[in-house]
Amino acid sequence: MMLVSAGFVFPVSNSKHTATRWHHKLHVKGSLKLDQKDFNDAGEAKTVRHRDARRCECFDLYKDLIPYKEAWSWQKSVVKMRQSLVERDEDHSDTLIILQHQPVYTLGTRSLEKFLKFDIKNAPYDLYQTERGGEATYHGPGQLVMYPIVNLRCHKMDIHWYLRSLEEVVIRALFTTFSVKASRIDGLTGVWVGNKKLAAVGIRVSRWITYHGLALNVTTDLAPFQQIVPCGIYDREVGTLCEFLWGSVRKGTAENRSLMDVIHDSLLREFSEVFQLSIQHKTIADLELIE
C-alpha cells in the first residue's frame, strides 16, 4: 500500500425507455454539425476542428488501465511544460488525457481520514494523497477519466467557470447521447441524476494551468466505494451509467464495451464544443517524451 493522488465519483437511476433509446443510437449515427468530432468506420477518432479554435493535444487511452502514479506523473510533466511555454509566450495548445485506472483510492489536499473506512496502513488498494480539491474517491476499471490540462488565460480566468464547464461536458453528453437529464446540485460539485452522483470533479490550478479533472462511472464496480465516504458526502449515493440504463452492471459483455465507446465519443465531442478546442490526437510515445 502506498500513500500518495487525484479523484472523482458518480450516481444513477433506471429507465427501460432510456436503454431502448441508447441501443437505437448504437446503430444509427446521426449527422454531425460542421467542425464537430467524427469517427471513421474503424472507430478511430478524427480531428475535431473549429475555425480559429485553440488546439488541444489529446492522448486518448480510454481503453487502457493506467496505473494512477503514472498518469499523475504525466499530468505534472505536461503542466511543467505548459508553464515553461507560457513564460516564453509559446503556449498555443491545451492537453487532454483520457483513460481508465487500475483500482486505486485517492485523497484531496485536505482530505480527512474520517472518510476512510479502513486503516490507511492496510488499505484495500494503493492510496494516494493528491494536490486536487475534494475528499476521498475511488478509481477503477469501467470509470472514464478525463484530465484536461488547460491554460485558463486562453479561456476564462475563473475557477468556478471551469468547474461548471467540466460539469457541462458531462451533462450535454448524457442528454445528447442517452436523453438523460442530468443536473447540478447547489453547493456540491459534480453531475447528478436524481439523488445519485454520476460524475465527480476534482481539480488543481497552478498559475492558471489546470490538471486532474473529471471521472464518470460507466460500468464501474461500486463495491470499493463502500470502503469510503465518497467525496465526503454522507447522504447521497454513487452510481454508474449502466446501472441507470440497464438496472445492473454487466461486466465483460459486449454491451459494456459498446457503452464505454459511445460515452467516450460523446464526452470528447462535447469537451471540444464546450471549450471550443480543435482536438488533435497524439500517441503515447509523444506523452512519454514530455517526461
Coordinates of C-alpha atoms in Angstrom, one line a residue:
M1 CA 0.0 0.0 0.0
M2 CA 1.3 3.5 -0.8
L3 CA 0.1 6.8 0.4
V4 CA 0.2 9.5 -2.2
S5 CA -3.0 11.3 -5.5
A6 CA -6.5 12.9 -7.9
G7 CA -10.2 12.0 -7.7
F8 CA -13.9 11.6 -8.8
V9 CA -17.3 9.8 -8.2
F10 CA -20.8 9.1 -9.6
P11 CA -24.6 8.0 -9.5
V12 CA -27.7 6.7 -11.4
S13 CA -31.4 5.5 -11.8
N14 CA -33.4 3.1 -14.0
S15 CA -35.3 3.6 -17.3
K16 CA -36.2 1.0 -19.9
H17 CA -37.1 3.7 -22.3
T18 CA -33.6 5.3 -22.0
A19 CA -32.0 1.9 -22.5
T20 CA -34.0 1.3 -25.7
R21 CA -33.2 4.8 -26.9
W22 CA -29.5 4.2 -26.3
H23 CA -29.4 0.8 -28.2
H24 CA -31.0 2.6 -31.1
K25 CA -28.2 5.2 -31.1
L26 CA -25.6 2.4 -31.4
H27 CA -26.9 1.5 -34.8
V28 CA -27.9 4.9 -36.1
K29 CA -25.2 7.6 -36.2
G30 CA -26.8 11.0 -36.6
S31 CA -25.2 13.7 -38.8
L32 CA -22.6 15.9 -37.1
K33 CA -22.5 19.6 -37.4
L34 CA -19.6 21.3 -39.2
D35 CA -16.4 21.3 -37.2
Q36 CA -17.6 18.7 -34.7
K37 CA -15.9 15.4 -33.7
D38 CA -16.3 12.4 -36.1
F39 CA -15.1 8.8 -36.2
N40 CA -14.2 6.6 -39.1
D41 CA -15.6 3.1 -39.8
A42 CA -12.9 1.5 -37.7
G43 CA -14.0 3.6 -34.7
E44 CA -10.9 5.7 -34.8
A45 CA -11.3 9.4 -33.8
K46 CA -10.7 12.0 -36.4
T47 CA -9.6 15.6 -35.6
V48 CA -12.3 17.9 -34.3
R49 CA -11.9 21.3 -36.0
H50 CA -13.3 24.7 -35.0
R51 CA -12.5 27.6 -37.1
D52 CA -9.8 29.7 -35.4
A53 CA -10.1 27.4 -32.3
R54 CA -7.2 26.8 -29.9
R55 CA -5.6 23.4 -30.4
C56 CA -5.9 20.6 -27.8
E57 CA -3.4 17.7 -27.9
C58 CA -5.4 14.6 -26.9
F59 CA -3.7 11.4 -25.5
D60 CA -6.6 9.0 -25.8
L61 CA -6.0 5.9 -23.8
Y62 CA -9.6 5.3 -22.8
K63 CA -9.5 1.5 -23.4
D64 CA -6.4 1.1 -21.2
L65 CA -6.0 0.6 -17.5
I66 CA -3.2 3.1 -16.5
P67 CA -1.6 3.0 -13.0
Y68 CA -2.6 6.1 -11.1
K69 CA 1.0 7.1 -10.3
E70 CA 2.0 7.0 -14.0
A71 CA -0.9 9.2 -15.1
W72 CA -0.3 11.6 -12.3
S73 CA 3.3 11.9 -13.3
W74 CA 2.2 12.6 -16.9
Q75 CA 0.0 15.4 -15.8
K76 CA 2.6 17.1 -13.7
S77 CA 5.1 16.9 -16.6
V78 CA 2.7 18.4 -19.0
V79 CA 1.8 21.2 -16.5
K80 CA 5.5 22.0 -16.1
M81 CA 6.0 22.1 -19.9
R82 CA 3.0 24.3 -20.4
Q83 CA 4.1 26.8 -17.7
S84 CA 7.5 27.0 -19.4
L85 CA 5.9 27.6 -22.8
V86 CA 3.7 30.4 -21.2
E87 CA 6.8 32.1 -19.9
R88 CA 8.2 32.2 -23.4
D89 CA 4.9 33.2 -24.9
E90 CA 4.9 30.0 -26.9
D91 CA 1.8 28.2 -25.4
H92 CA -0.5 27.6 -28.3
S93 CA -2.5 24.5 -27.2
D94 CA -4.1 22.7 -24.3
T95 CA -3.8 19.0 -23.5
L96 CA -6.4 16.2 -22.7
I97 CA -5.6 12.8 -21.3
I98 CA -8.4 10.2 -21.3
L99 CA -8.0 6.8 -19.6
Q100 CA -9.2 4.3 -17.1
H101 CA -7.3 3.5 -13.9
Q102 CA -6.3 0.3 -12.2
P103 CA -8.1 0.2 -8.8
V104 CA -6.9 3.0 -6.5
Y105 CA -8.1 5.3 -3.8
T106 CA -7.2 9.0 -3.9
L107 CA -7.5 11.8 -1.4
G108 CA -7.6 15.6 -1.9
T109 CA -5.2 18.1 -0.4
R110 CA -7.1 18.5 2.8
S111 CA -9.0 15.1 2.9
L112 CA -9.9 13.8 6.3
E113 CA -9.2 10.2 7.4
K114 CA -12.7 10.0 8.9
F115 CA -14.0 9.5 5.4
L116 CA -12.0 6.3 5.1
K117 CA -13.5 3.1 6.5
F118 CA -10.2 1.3 6.6
D119 CA -6.8 1.6 8.2
I120 CA -4.5 3.6 5.8
K121 CA -1.7 1.2 6.7
N122 CA -3.7 -1.7 5.4
A123 CA -5.7 -0.1 2.5
P124 CA -7.5 -2.5 0.1
Y125 CA -5.8 -0.7 -2.8
D126 CA -3.0 1.8 -3.3
L127 CA -3.9 5.1 -1.6
Y128 CA -2.6 8.4 -2.9
Q129 CA -2.7 11.9 -1.3
T130 CA -3.0 14.4 -4.1
E131 CA -3.0 18.1 -4.6
R132 CA -6.5 18.3 -6.1
G133 CA -9.5 19.6 -4.3
G134 CA -12.2 17.4 -2.8
E135 CA -12.3 14.3 -0.5
A136 CA -11.7 10.6 -0.9
T137 CA -12.7 8.8 -4.0
Y138 CA -12.1 5.5 -5.9
H139 CA -10.9 5.0 -9.5
G140 CA -11.1 1.7 -11.3
P141 CA -12.0 -0.2 -14.4
G142 CA -15.2 0.9 -16.1
Q143 CA -14.7 4.5 -15.0
L144 CA -13.8 7.0 -17.7
V145 CA -11.4 9.7 -16.5
M146 CA -10.6 12.9 -18.3
Y147 CA -7.6 15.0 -17.3
P148 CA -7.7 18.4 -19.1
I149 CA -4.5 20.4 -18.8
V150 CA -5.9 23.8 -19.8
N151 CA -4.4 27.3 -19.8
L152 CA -7.3 29.3 -18.3
R153 CA -5.7 32.5 -19.5
C154 CA -6.8 31.5 -23.0
H155 CA -10.3 30.7 -21.9
K156 CA -11.6 32.4 -18.8
M157 CA -9.6 33.1 -15.6
D158 CA -12.3 31.9 -13.4
I159 CA -12.1 28.5 -11.5
H160 CA -15.8 28.4 -10.8
W161 CA -16.5 28.8 -14.5
Y162 CA -14.0 26.0 -15.3
L163 CA -15.7 23.6 -12.8
R164 CA -19.1 24.4 -14.2
S165 CA -17.8 23.9 -17.7
L166 CA -16.5 20.4 -16.9
E167 CA -19.9 19.5 -15.5
E168 CA -21.5 20.9 -18.6
V169 CA -19.4 18.5 -20.7
V170 CA -21.0 15.5 -18.9
I171 CA -24.5 17.0 -18.7
R172 CA -24.5 17.6 -22.5
A173 CA -23.0 14.1 -23.3
L174 CA -25.6 12.3 -21.2
F175 CA -28.5 14.3 -22.8
T176 CA -27.4 14.2 -26.4
T177 CA -26.5 10.5 -26.4
F178 CA -29.0 9.0 -24.0
S179 CA -31.6 11.7 -23.4
V180 CA -30.7 11.5 -19.7
K181 CA -31.4 14.8 -18.0
A182 CA -28.5 15.1 -15.5
S183 CA -28.1 18.2 -13.3
R184 CA -26.0 20.1 -10.8
I185 CA -26.9 20.4 -7.1
D186 CA -26.3 23.7 -5.4
G187 CA -23.3 23.7 -3.1
L188 CA -22.0 20.4 -4.5
T189 CA -19.6 19.7 -7.3
G190 CA -20.3 17.1 -9.9
V191 CA -23.1 15.8 -12.1
W192 CA -26.2 14.1 -10.7
V193 CA -29.1 12.1 -11.8
G194 CA -31.7 12.2 -9.1
N195 CA -30.0 11.7 -5.8
K196 CA -27.1 9.8 -7.3
K197 CA -23.8 11.3 -8.4
L198 CA -22.9 10.2 -11.9
A199 CA -19.7 12.2 -12.3
A200 CA -17.3 13.8 -9.9
V201 CA -14.9 16.7 -10.5
G202 CA -11.6 17.3 -8.6
I203 CA -9.1 19.8 -9.9
R204 CA -5.9 21.7 -9.2
V205 CA -4.9 25.0 -10.8
S206 CA -1.3 26.1 -10.8
R207 CA -0.5 29.5 -12.3
W208 CA -3.8 29.3 -14.2
I209 CA -2.9 25.8 -15.7
T210 CA -5.4 23.2 -14.7
Y211 CA -4.9 19.5 -14.1
H212 CA -6.7 16.5 -12.5
G213 CA -10.3 16.7 -13.8
L214 CA -13.4 14.6 -14.0
A215 CA -14.4 11.0 -13.8
L216 CA -17.6 9.3 -14.9
N217 CA -18.7 5.9 -13.6
V218 CA -19.8 4.0 -16.7
T219 CA -19.6 0.3 -15.8
T220 CA -17.6 0.6 -12.6
D221 CA -17.9 -2.0 -9.8
L222 CA -19.3 0.1 -7.0
A223 CA -18.2 -2.2 -4.1
P224 CA -14.9 -0.3 -3.4
F225 CA -16.9 2.9 -2.8
Q226 CA -18.4 1.2 0.3
Q227 CA -15.0 1.4 1.9
I228 CA -15.0 5.2 1.9
V229 CA -17.5 8.1 2.2
P230 CA -17.3 9.3 -1.5
C231 CA -16.4 12.9 -1.8
G232 CA -17.2 13.2 2.0
I233 CA -20.9 13.2 1.3
Y234 CA -22.8 11.0 3.7
D235 CA -26.4 11.4 2.5
R236 CA -26.1 10.9 -1.3
E237 CA -25.2 7.8 -3.3
V238 CA -22.8 6.9 -6.1
G239 CA -23.9 5.1 -9.2
T240 CA -23.0 4.1 -12.8
L241 CA -24.3 4.9 -16.2
C242 CA -25.0 1.2 -17.0
E243 CA -27.0 0.9 -13.7
F244 CA -29.1 3.8 -14.8
L245 CA -29.7 2.4 -18.3
W246 CA -30.0 -1.3 -17.5
G247 CA -30.5 -1.6 -13.8
S248 CA -27.4 -3.7 -13.3
V249 CA -23.7 -3.9 -14.0
R250 CA -22.9 -6.4 -16.8
K251 CA -19.1 -6.8 -16.7
G252 CA -17.2 -8.1 -19.6
T253 CA -20.2 -8.0 -22.0
A254 CA -20.3 -6.5 -25.5
E255 CA -22.9 -4.1 -24.1
N256 CA -20.4 -2.8 -21.6
R257 CA -17.7 -2.3 -24.1
S258 CA -20.1 -0.6 -26.5
L259 CA -21.4 1.7 -23.8
M260 CA -17.9 2.8 -23.0
D261 CA -17.1 3.5 -26.6
V262 CA -20.3 5.6 -27.1
I263 CA -20.0 7.7 -24.0
H264 CA -16.3 8.3 -24.7
D265 CA -17.1 9.6 -28.2
S266 CA -19.8 11.8 -26.8
L267 CA -17.7 13.3 -24.0
L268 CA -14.8 14.1 -26.3
R269 CA -17.2 15.8 -28.8
E270 CA -18.8 17.9 -26.0
F271 CA -15.5 18.7 -24.5
S272 CA -14.4 20.1 -27.8
E273 CA -17.7 22.1 -28.1
V274 CA -17.8 23.5 -24.6
F275 CA -14.2 24.7 -24.6
Q276 CA -14.1 25.5 -28.3
L277 CA -11.0 23.4 -28.9
S278 CA -9.7 21.7 -32.0
I279 CA -8.8 18.1 -31.0
Q280 CA -5.5 16.7 -32.4
H281 CA -4.7 13.1 -31.4
K282 CA -1.2 12.3 -30.2
T283 CA 0.4 9.0 -29.4
I284 CA 1.5 7.6 -26.0
A285 CA 5.1 7.9 -27.3
D286 CA 4.6 11.7 -27.5
L287 CA 3.4 11.8 -24.0
E288 CA 6.3 9.8 -22.6
L289 CA 8.7 12.2 -24.4
I290 CA 7.4 15.1 -22.4
E291 CA 8.7 13.4 -19.2

